[in-house]
Short mmCIF file of C-alpha atoms in Angstrom, two decimals:
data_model
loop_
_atom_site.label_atom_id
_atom_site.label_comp_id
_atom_site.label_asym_id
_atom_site.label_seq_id
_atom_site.Cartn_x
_atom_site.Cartn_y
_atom_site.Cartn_z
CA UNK A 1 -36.75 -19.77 4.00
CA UNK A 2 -35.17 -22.59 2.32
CA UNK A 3 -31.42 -23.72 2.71
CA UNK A 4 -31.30 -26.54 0.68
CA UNK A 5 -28.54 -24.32 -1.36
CA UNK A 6 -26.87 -21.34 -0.04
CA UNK A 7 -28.18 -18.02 -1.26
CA UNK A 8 -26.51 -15.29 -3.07
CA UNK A 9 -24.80 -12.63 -1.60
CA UNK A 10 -26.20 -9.75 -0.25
CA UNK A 11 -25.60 -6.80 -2.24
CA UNK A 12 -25.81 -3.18 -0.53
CA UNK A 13 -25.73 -1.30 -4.21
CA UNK A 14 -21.30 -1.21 -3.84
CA UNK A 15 -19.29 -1.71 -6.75
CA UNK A 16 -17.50 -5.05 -7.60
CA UNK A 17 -13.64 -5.16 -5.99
CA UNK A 18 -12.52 -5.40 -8.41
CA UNK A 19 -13.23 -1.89 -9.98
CA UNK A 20 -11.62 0.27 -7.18
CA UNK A 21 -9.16 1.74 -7.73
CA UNK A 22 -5.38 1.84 -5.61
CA UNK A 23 -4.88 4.95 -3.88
CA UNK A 24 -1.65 5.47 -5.48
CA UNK A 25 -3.07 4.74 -8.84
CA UNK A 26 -2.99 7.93 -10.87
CA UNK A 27 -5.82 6.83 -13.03
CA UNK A 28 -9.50 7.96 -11.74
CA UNK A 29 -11.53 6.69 -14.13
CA UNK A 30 -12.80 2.81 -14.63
CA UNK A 31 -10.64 1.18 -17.10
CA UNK A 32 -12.03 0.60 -20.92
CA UNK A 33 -11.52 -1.78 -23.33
CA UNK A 34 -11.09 0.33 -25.71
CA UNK A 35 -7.70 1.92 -24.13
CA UNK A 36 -4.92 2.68 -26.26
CA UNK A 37 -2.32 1.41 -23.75
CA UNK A 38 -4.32 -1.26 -21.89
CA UNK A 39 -3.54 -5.40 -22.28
CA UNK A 40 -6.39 -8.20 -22.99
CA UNK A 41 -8.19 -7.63 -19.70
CA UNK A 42 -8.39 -11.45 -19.99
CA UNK A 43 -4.48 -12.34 -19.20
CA UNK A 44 -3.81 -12.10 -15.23
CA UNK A 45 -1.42 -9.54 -14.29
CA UNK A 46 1.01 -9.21 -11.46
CA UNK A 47 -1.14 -7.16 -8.85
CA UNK A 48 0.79 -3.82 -8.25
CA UNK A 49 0.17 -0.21 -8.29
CA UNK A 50 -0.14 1.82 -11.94
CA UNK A 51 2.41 4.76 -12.87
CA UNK A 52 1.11 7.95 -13.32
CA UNK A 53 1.45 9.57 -16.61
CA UNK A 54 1.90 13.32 -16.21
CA UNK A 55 -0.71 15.65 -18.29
CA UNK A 56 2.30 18.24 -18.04
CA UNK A 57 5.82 18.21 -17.89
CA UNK A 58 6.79 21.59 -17.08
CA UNK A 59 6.84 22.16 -13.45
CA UNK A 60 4.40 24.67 -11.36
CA UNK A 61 5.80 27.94 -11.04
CA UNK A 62 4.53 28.30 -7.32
CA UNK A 63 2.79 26.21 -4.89
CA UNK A 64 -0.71 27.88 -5.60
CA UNK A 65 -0.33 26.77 -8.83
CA UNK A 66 -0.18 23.08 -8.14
CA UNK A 67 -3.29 23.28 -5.99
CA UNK A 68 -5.20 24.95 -9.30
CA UNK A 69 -3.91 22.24 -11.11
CA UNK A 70 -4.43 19.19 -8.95
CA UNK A 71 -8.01 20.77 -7.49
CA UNK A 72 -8.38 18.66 -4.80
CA UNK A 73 -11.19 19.70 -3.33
CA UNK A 74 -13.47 17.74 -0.91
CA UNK A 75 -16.28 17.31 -3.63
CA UNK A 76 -14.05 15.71 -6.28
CA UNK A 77 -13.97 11.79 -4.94
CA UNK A 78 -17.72 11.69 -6.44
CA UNK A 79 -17.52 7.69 -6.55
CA UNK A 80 -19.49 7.21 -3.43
CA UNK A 81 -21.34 10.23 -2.22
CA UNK A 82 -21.25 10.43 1.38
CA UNK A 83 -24.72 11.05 1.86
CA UNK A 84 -24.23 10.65 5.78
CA UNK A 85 -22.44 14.09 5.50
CA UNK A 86 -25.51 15.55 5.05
CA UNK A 87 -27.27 14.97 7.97
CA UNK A 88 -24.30 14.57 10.11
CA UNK A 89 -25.11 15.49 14.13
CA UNK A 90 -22.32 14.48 15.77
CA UNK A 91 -19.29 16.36 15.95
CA UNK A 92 -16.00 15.22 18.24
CA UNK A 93 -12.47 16.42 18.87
CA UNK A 94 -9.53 15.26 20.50
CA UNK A 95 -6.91 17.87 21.66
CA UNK A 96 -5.24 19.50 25.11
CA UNK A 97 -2.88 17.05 26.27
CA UNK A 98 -1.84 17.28 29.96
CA UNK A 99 0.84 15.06 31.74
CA UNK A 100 -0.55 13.58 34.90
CA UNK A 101 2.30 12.48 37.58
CA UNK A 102 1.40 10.51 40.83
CA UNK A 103 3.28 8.03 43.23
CA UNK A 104 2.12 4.96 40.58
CA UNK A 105 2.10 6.15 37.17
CA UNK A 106 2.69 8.94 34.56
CA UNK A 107 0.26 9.01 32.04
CA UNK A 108 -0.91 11.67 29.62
CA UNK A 109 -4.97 12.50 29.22
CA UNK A 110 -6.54 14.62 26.26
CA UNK A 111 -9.81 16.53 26.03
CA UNK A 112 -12.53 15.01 24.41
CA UNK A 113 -15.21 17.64 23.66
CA UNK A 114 -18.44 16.62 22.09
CA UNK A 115 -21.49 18.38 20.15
CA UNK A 116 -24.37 17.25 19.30
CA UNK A 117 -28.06 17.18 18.73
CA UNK A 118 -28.85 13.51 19.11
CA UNK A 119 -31.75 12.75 21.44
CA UNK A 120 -30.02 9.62 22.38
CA UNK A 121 -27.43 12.77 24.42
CA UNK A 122 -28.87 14.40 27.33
CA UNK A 123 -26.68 17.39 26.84
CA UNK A 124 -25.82 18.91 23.66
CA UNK A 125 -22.45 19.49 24.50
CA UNK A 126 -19.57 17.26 26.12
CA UNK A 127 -15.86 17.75 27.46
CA UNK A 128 -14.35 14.80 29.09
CA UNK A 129 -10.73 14.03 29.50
CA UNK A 130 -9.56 10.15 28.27
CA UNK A 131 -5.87 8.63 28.09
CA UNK A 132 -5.03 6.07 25.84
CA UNK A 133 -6.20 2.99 27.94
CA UNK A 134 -9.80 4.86 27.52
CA UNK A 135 -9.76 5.07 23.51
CA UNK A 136 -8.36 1.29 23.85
CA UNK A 137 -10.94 0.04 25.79
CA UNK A 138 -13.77 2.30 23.21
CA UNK A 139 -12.17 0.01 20.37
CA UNK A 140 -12.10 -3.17 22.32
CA UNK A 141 -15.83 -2.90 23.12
CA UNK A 142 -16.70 -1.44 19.88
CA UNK A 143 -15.09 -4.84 18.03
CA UNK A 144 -16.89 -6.69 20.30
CA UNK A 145 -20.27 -5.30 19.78
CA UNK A 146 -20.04 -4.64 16.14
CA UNK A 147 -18.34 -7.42 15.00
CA UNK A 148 -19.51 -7.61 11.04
CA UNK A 149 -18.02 -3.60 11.03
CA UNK A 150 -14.67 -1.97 10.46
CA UNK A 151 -13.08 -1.06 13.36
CA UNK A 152 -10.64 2.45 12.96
CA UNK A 153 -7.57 1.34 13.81
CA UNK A 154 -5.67 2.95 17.49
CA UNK A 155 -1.89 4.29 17.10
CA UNK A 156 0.15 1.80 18.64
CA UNK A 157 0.50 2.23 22.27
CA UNK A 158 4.65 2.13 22.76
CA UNK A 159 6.53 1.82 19.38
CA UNK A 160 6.93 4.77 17.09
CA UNK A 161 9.68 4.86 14.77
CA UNK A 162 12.35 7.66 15.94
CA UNK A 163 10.92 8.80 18.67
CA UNK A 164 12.11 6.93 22.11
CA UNK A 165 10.57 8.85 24.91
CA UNK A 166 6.50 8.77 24.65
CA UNK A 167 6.11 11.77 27.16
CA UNK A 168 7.97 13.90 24.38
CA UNK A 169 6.04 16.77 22.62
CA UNK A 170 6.67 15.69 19.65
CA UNK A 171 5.30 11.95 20.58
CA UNK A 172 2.32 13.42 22.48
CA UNK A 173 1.32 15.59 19.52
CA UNK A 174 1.40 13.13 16.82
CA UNK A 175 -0.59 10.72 19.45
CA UNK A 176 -3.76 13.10 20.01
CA UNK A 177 -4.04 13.72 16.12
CA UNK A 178 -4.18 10.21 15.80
CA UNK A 179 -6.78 9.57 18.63
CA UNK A 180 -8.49 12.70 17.07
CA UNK A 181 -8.26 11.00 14.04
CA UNK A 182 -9.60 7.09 15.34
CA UNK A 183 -12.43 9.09 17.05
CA UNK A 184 -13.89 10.96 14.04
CA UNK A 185 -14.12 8.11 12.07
CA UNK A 186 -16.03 6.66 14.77
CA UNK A 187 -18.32 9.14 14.76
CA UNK A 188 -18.99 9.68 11.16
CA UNK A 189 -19.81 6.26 10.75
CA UNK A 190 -23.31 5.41 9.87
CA UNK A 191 -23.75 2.64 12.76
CA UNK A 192 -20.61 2.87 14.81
CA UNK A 193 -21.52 5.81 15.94
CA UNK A 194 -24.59 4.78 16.98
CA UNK A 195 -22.94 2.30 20.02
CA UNK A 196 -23.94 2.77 23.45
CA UNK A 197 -20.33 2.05 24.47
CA UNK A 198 -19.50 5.75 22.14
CA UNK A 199 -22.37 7.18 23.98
CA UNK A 200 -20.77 6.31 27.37
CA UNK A 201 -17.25 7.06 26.52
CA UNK A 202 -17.81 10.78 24.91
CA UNK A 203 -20.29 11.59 28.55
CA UNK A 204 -19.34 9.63 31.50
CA UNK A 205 -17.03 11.37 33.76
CA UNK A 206 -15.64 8.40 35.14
CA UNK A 207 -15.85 4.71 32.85
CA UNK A 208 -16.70 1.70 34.29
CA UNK A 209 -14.22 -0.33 32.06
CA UNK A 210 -14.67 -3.77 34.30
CA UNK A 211 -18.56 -4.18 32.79
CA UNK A 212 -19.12 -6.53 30.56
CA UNK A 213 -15.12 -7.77 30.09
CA UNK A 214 -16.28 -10.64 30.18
CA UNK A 215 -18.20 -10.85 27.43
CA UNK A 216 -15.09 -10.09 25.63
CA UNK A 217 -13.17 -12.93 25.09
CA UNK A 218 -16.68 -14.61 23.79
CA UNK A 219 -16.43 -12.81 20.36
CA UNK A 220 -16.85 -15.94 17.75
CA UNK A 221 -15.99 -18.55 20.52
CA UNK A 222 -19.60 -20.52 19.25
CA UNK A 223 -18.18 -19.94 15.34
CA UNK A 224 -14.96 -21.12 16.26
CA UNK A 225 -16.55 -24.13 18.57
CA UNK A 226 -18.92 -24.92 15.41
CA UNK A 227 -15.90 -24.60 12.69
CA UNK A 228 -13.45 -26.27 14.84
CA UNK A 229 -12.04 -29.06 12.33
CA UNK A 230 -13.91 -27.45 9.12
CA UNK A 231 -12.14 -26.51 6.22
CA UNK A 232 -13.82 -23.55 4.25
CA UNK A 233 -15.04 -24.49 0.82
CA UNK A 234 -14.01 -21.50 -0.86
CA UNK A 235 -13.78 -17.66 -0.09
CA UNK A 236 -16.58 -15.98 -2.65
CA UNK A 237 -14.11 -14.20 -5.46
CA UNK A 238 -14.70 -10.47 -4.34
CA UNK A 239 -13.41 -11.08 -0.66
CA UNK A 240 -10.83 -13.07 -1.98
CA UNK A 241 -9.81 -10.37 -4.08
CA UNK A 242 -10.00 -7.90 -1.09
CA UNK A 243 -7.24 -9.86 0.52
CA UNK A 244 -5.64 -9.67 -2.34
CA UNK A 245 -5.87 -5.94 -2.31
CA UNK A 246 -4.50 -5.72 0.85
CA UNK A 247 -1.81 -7.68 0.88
CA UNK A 248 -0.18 -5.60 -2.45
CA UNK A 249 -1.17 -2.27 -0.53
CA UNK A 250 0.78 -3.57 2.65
CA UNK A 251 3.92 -4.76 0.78
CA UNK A 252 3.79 -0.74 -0.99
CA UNK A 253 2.84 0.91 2.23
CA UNK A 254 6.42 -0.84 3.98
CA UNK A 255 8.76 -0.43 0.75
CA UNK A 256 7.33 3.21 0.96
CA UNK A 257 8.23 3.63 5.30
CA UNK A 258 11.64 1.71 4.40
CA UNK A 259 12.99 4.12 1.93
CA UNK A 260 11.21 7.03 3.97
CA UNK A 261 13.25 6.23 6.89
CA UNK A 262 16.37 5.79 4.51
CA UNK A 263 15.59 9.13 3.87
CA UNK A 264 14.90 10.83 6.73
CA UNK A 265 18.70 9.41 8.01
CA UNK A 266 19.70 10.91 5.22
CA UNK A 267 18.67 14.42 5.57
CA UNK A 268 19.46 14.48 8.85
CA UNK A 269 23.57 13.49 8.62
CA UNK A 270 23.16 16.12 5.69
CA UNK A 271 21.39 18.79 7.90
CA UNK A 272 24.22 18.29 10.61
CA UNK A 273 26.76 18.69 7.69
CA UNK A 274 25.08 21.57 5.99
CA UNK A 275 25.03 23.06 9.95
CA UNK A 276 28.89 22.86 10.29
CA UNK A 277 29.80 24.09 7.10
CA UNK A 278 28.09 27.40 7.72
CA UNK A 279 29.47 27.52 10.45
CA UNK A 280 33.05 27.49 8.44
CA UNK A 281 32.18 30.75 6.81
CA UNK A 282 30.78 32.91 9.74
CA UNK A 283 34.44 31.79 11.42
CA UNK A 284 36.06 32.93 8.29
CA UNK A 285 34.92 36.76 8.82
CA UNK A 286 36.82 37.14 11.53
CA UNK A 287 40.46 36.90 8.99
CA UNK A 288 38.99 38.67 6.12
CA UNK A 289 37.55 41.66 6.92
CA UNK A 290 37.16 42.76 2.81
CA UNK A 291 34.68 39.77 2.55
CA UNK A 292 32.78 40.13 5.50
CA UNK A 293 29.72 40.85 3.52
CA UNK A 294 29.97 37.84 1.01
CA UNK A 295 31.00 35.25 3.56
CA UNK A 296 28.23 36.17 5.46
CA UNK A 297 25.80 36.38 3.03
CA UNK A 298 26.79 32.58 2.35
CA UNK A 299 26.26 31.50 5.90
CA UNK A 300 22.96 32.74 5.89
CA UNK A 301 22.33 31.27 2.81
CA UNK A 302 23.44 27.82 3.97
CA UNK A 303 21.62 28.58 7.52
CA UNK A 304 18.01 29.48 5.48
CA UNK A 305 18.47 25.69 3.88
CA UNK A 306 19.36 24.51 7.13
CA UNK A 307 15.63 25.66 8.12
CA UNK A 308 14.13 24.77 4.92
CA UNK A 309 15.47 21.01 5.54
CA UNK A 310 14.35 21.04 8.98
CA UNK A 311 11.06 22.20 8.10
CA UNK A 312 10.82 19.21 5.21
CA UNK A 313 12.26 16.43 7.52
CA UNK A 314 9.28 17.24 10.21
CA UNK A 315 6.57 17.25 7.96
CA UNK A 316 7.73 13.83 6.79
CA UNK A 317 8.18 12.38 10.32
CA UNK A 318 4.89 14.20 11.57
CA UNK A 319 2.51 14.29 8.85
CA UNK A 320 3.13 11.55 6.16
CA UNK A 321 4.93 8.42 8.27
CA UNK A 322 1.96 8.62 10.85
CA UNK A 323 -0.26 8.23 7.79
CA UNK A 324 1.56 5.34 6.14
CA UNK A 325 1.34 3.21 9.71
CA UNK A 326 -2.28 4.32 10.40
CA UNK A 327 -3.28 2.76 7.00
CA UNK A 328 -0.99 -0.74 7.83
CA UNK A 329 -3.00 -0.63 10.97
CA UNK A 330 -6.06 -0.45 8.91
CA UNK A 331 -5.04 -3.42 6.96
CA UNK A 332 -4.53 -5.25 9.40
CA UNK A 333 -8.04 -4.61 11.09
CA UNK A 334 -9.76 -4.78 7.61
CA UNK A 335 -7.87 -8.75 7.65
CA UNK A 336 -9.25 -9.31 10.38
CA UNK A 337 -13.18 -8.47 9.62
CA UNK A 338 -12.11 -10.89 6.58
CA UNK A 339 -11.37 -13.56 9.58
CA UNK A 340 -14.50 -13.45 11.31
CA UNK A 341 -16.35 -12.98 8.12
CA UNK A 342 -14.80 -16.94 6.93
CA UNK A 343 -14.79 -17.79 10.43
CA UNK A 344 -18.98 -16.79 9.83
CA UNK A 345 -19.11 -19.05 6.35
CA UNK A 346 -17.26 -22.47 7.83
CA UNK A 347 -19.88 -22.10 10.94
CA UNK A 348 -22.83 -21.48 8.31
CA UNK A 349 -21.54 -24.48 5.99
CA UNK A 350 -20.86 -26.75 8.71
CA UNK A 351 -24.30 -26.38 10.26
CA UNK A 352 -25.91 -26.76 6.98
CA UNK A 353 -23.68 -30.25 5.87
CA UNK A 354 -24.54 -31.75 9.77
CA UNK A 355 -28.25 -30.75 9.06
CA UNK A 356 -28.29 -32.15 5.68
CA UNK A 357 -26.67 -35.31 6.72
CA UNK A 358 -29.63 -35.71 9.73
CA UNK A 359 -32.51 -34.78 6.82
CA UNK A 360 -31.00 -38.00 4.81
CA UNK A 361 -30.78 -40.27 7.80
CA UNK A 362 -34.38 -39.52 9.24
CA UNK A 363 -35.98 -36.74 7.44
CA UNK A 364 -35.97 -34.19 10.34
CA UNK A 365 -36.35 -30.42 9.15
CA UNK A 366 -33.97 -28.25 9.11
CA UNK A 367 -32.98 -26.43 12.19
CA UNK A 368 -33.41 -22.77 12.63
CA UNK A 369 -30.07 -22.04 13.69
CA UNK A 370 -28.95 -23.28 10.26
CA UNK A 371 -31.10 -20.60 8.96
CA UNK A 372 -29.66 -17.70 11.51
CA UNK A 373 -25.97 -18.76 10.82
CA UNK A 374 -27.08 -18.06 6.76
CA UNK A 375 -28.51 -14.56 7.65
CA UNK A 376 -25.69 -13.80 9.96
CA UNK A 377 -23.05 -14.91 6.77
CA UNK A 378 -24.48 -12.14 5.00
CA UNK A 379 -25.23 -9.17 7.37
CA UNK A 380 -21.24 -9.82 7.48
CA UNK A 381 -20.84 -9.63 3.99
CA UNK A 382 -23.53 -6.67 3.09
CA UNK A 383 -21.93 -4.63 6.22
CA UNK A 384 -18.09 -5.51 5.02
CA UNK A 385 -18.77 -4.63 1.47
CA UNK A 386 -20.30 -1.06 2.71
CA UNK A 387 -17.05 -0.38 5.51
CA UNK A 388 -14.58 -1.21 2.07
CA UNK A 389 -16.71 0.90 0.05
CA UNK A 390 -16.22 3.78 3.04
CA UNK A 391 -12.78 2.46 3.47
CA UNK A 392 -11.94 3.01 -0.13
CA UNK A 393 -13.19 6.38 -0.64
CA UNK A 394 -11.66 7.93 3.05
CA UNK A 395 -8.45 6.27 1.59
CA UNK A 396 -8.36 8.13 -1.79
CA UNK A 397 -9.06 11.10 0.08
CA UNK A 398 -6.49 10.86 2.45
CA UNK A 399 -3.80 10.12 -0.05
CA UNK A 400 -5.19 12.88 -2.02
CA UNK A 401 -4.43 15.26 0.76
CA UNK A 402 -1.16 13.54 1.84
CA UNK A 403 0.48 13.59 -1.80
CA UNK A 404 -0.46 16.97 -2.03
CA UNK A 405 1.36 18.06 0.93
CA UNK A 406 4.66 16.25 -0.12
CA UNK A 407 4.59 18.05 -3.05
CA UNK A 408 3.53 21.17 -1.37
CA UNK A 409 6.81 21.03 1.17
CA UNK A 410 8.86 20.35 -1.66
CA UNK A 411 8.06 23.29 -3.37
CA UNK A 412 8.38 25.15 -0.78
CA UNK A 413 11.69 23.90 0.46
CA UNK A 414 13.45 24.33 -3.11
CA UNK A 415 11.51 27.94 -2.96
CA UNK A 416 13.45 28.86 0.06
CA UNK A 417 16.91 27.31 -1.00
CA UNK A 418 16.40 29.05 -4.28
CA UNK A 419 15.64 32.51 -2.82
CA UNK A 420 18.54 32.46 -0.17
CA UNK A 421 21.36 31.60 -2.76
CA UNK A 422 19.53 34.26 -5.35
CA UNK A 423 20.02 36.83 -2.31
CA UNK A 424 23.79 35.63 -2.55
CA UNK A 425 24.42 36.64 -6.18
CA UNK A 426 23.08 40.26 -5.59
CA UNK A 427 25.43 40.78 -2.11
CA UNK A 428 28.50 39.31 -4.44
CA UNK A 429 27.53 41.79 -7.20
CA UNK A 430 27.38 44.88 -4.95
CA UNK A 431 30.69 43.81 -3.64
CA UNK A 432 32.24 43.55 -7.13
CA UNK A 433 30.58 47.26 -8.31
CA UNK A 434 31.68 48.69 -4.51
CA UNK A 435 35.65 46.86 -5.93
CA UNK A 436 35.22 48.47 -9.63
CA UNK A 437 34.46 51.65 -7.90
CA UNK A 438 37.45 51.97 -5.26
CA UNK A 439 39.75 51.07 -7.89
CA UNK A 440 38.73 53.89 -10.54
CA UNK A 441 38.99 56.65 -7.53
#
């Protein structure tokens, strides 16, 4: 193999970066020159995410209706067919959480239950019970052993945004669909799953989490040894523009969990407003007997929004804030594949300007390890091209599904709101024909 000049990059069939779409974006299709709204493709503009132009502007006239339109079903992200899907043997959940009290600790552990029909399983089925430390140390070894590979981000062990004691129900819950979550991802991935250290943690009764730490901390100490002092000539353009990438989704992602919590403060003041005023009116039967009926038929009208709101406020808090920090985890671990993946380059390019420098001075040949750092520089980038690809189409999914059931709670909220006061105007026009009618007799 020669090395006189590095090669090209290895391509594993993906698209260029710079032809994926945002997940927000509301545009599927790749961008034309011919479009009637588009500017010269030439001109570099600020990187942010499109806005969506509506097909219709007239709103659905029930939730079904927006799932016709939208139809998001799993077969419509077509980009990158997940041929793995096919043939997929390996099936994992994560789910019964039990608190576990002793002198030392309190900890919570959750069921891990495994099928399969791998022959690299002696049993086709699996149920093991794991706490956090346990899906921590899967990840740890996991980055260490596959270090060219996307790692699925963990929740974060201690700091979640509103909710102060971890041993709540509420924390617990939204922890184990997360680890449920981390684990899948795992598993459905092509070569991830594939890791011994997977095989151990989904079987072993009892892990042996002290082998092989101490291989740990060695991760890229030789690239770092070799690069020490050695500036990187130059990212190649699509990795650079992956950073890019990232970076814009992060700063969207926080503005996003900013005005989300904004919100979420917001409806709940309102919620404990809403709660006192109908309170007001079922006090108020008690003095006037005659409108018993309508003042009642308020306070359950204000107490059905009360649930409505409640019902909205969780599903943001449960279901789409967990989302938005699982994907700023995710950008954070996709950074740092970028890091090893330069850190990989400057050892490749230092090696190769020390062995040129020897060839000149006495004409020895060029080492082999020059030639090993060159194939390891791009088994990183073919494998980090095909995680983004995966990345990128799990993302649009995702968002897909999240959007979806924003709107979905919506709906349904305003449904509810709408129905209670509706139920209103028919008790206040009995009452007015019962009034008409006592005076005439």
């Amino acid at each position: 193999m020669s090395v006189g000049a590095p090669r090209g990059l290895a391509s594993s069939g993906q698209k260029p970066i710079t032809e994926i779409l945002h997940p927000l974006s509301a545009a599927e299709e790749p961008l034309s020159g011919s479009g009637s709204g588009g500017g010269d493709t030439g001109d570099k503009q600020e990187a942010g995410l499109t806005n969506g132009t509506p097909v219709e502007t007239s709103s659905p006239a029930s939730t079904s209706s927006l799932f016709n339109r939208l139809q998001l079903d799993d077969d419509l992200d077509t980009d990158v067919p997940d041929l793995y899907a096919e043939t997929r043997d390996l099936f994992v959940t994560v789910d019964d959480p039990k608190k576990h009290v002793s002198t030392m600790e309190t900890y919570i552990t959750y069921r891990v239950s495994t099928k399969t029909t791998r022959v690299e399983f002696d049993l086709p089925e699996y149920s093991v019970r794991r706490r956090y430390q346990d899906f921590d140390w899967l990840r740890i070894k996991l980055e260490d052993s596959q270090p060219t590979h996307l790692i699925p981000p963990l929740p974060e062990k201690f700091v979640m945004k509103g909710v102060v004691d971890r041993f709540s129900e509420e924390f617990v819950e939204t922890r184990m669909k997360a680890l449920d979550k981390f684990l899948k991802r795992v598993a459905d991935h092509p070569v991830l799953s594939f890791n011994p250290h997977l095989n151990a943690f989904l079987t072993a009764k009892d892990l042996n989490k002290r082998q092989g730490l101490a291989l740990l901390t060695k991760v890229g100490e030789s690239v770092k040894h070799v690069a020490g002092g050695y500036k990187l000539r130059g990212r190649p353009a699509e990795f650079c523009a992956m950073g890019e990438y990232l970076d814009t989704f992060n700063q969207k992602l926080g503005t996003i969990d900013r005005i989300a919590q904004r919100i979420l403060k917001e409806q709940s003041e309102y919620l404990t407003e809403l709660r006192e005023y109908g309170t007001v009116y079922n006090s108020w039967v008690a003095s006037e007997e005659e409108l018993r009926r309508p003042l009642e038929g308020v306070a359950g009208s204000v107490n059905t929004c009360c649930g409505a709101m409640e019902d909205l406020s969780d599903n943001m808090s449960q279901d789409f804030l967990p989302v938005l920090r699982e994907y700023v985890l995710y950008i954070e671990s996709m950074k740092n594949v970028l890091r090893k993946r330069d850190q990989s380059q400057a050892e490749y390019e230092g090696r190769l300007e020390a062995a040129i420098l020897r060839k000149q001075e006495d004409r020895t040949p060029m080492p082999v390890e020059v030639e090993k750092c060159q194939d390891k520089v791009e088994c990183f980038n073919a494998d980090l091209k095909a995680d983004w690809e995966r990345w990128q189409s799990n993302k649009r999914q995702d968002f897909k599904q999240l959007l979806t059931g924003i709107a979905d709670k919506n709906i349904n909220y305003y449904e509810k709101c709408q129905a209670a006061w509706e139920s209103l105007i028919t008790v206040l026009q009995d009452k007015q024909t019962e009034d008409k009618t006592s005076e005439t007799n």
